Tab-separated table of C-alpha atoms in Angstrom:
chain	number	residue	atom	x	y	z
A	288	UNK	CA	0.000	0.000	0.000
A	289	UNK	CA	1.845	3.495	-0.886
A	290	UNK	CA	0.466	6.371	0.592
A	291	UNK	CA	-0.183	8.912	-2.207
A	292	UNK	CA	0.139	12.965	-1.590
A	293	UNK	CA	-3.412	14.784	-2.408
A	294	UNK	CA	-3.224	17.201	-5.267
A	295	UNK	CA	-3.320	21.024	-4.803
A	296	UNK	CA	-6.809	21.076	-5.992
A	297	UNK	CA	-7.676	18.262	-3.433
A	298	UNK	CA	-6.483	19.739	-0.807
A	299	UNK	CA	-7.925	23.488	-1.449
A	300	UNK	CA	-11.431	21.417	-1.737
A	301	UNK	CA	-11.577	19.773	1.414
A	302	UNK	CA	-9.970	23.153	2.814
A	303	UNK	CA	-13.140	25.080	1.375
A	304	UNK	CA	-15.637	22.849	2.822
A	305	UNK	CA	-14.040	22.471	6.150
A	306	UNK	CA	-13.869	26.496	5.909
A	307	UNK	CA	-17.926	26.594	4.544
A	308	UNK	CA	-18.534	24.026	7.015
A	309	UNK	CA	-17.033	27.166	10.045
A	310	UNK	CA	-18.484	29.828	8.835
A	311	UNK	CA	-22.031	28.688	8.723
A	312	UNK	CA	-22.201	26.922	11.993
A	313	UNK	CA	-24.142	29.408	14.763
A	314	UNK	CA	-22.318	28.232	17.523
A	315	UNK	CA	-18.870	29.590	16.363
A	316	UNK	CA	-20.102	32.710	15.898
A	317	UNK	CA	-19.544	35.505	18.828
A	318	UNK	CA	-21.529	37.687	20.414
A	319	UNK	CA	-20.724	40.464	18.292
A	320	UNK	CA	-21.854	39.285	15.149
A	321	UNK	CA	-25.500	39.332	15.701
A	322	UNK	CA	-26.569	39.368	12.521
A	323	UNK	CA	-23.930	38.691	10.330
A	324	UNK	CA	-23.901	42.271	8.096
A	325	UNK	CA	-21.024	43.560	11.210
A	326	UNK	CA	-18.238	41.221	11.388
A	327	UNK	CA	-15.857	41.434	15.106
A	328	UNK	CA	-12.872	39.681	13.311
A	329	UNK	CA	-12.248	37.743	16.133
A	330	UNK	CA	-14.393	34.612	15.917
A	331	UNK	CA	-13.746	31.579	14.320
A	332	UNK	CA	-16.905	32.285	11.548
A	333	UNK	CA	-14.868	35.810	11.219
A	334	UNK	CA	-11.733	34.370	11.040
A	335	UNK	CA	-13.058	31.298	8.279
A	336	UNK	CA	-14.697	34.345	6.240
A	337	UNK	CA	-11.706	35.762	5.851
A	338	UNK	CA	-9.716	32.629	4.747
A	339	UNK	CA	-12.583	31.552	2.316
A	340	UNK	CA	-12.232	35.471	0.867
A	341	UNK	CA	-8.408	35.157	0.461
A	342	UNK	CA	-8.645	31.346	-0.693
A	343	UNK	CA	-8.363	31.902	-4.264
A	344	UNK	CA	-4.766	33.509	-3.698
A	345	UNK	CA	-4.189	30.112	-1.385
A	346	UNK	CA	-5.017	28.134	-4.173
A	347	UNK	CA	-2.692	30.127	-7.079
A	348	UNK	CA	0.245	30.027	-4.619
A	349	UNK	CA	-0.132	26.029	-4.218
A	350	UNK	CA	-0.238	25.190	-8.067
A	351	UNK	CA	2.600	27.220	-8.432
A	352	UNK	CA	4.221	25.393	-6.156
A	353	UNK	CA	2.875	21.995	-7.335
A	354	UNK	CA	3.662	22.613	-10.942
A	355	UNK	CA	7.354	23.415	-9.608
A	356	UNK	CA	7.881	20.752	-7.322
A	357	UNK	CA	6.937	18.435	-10.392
C-alpha cells in the first residue's frame, strides 16, 4: 500500500468545505456578530470568512508550487 500525496486542488477542496462548514455553523459565531452584516474579526466564523475570501490567492500560490515541485 503506498500512501499517495493529495493534489493542490484536493487539498484546497476539502480546505473550502471544512472552511464553509465554520463559517455557517451558529455556535462559532460571537456575540458580536448578531446578525452577520457587522463582522468582530475575532471569531472563528470571522476568522473562516476571511480565509474563504483570500482562498483563491491560497489556491494560485499552491499550483505554483505543485507545478514546480513536479
Amino acid at each position: 500500500m503506498t500512501d499517495t500525496k493529495p493534489t493542490a486542488d484536493e487539498m484546497l477542496t476539502e480546505i473550502e468545505e471544512l472552511l464553509g462548514d465554520v463559517s455557517s455553523h451558529p455556535a462559532l459565531n460571537g456575540a458580536r456578530c448578531f446578525d452577520g452584516t457587522k463582522e468582530c474579526g475575532e471569531c472563528y466564523g470571522c476568522i473562516a470568512r476571511r480565509l474563504r475570501k483570500n482562498l483563491p490567492t491560497l489556491a494560485d500560490a499552491m499550483r505554483k508550487e505543485a507545478a514546480r515541485a513536479e
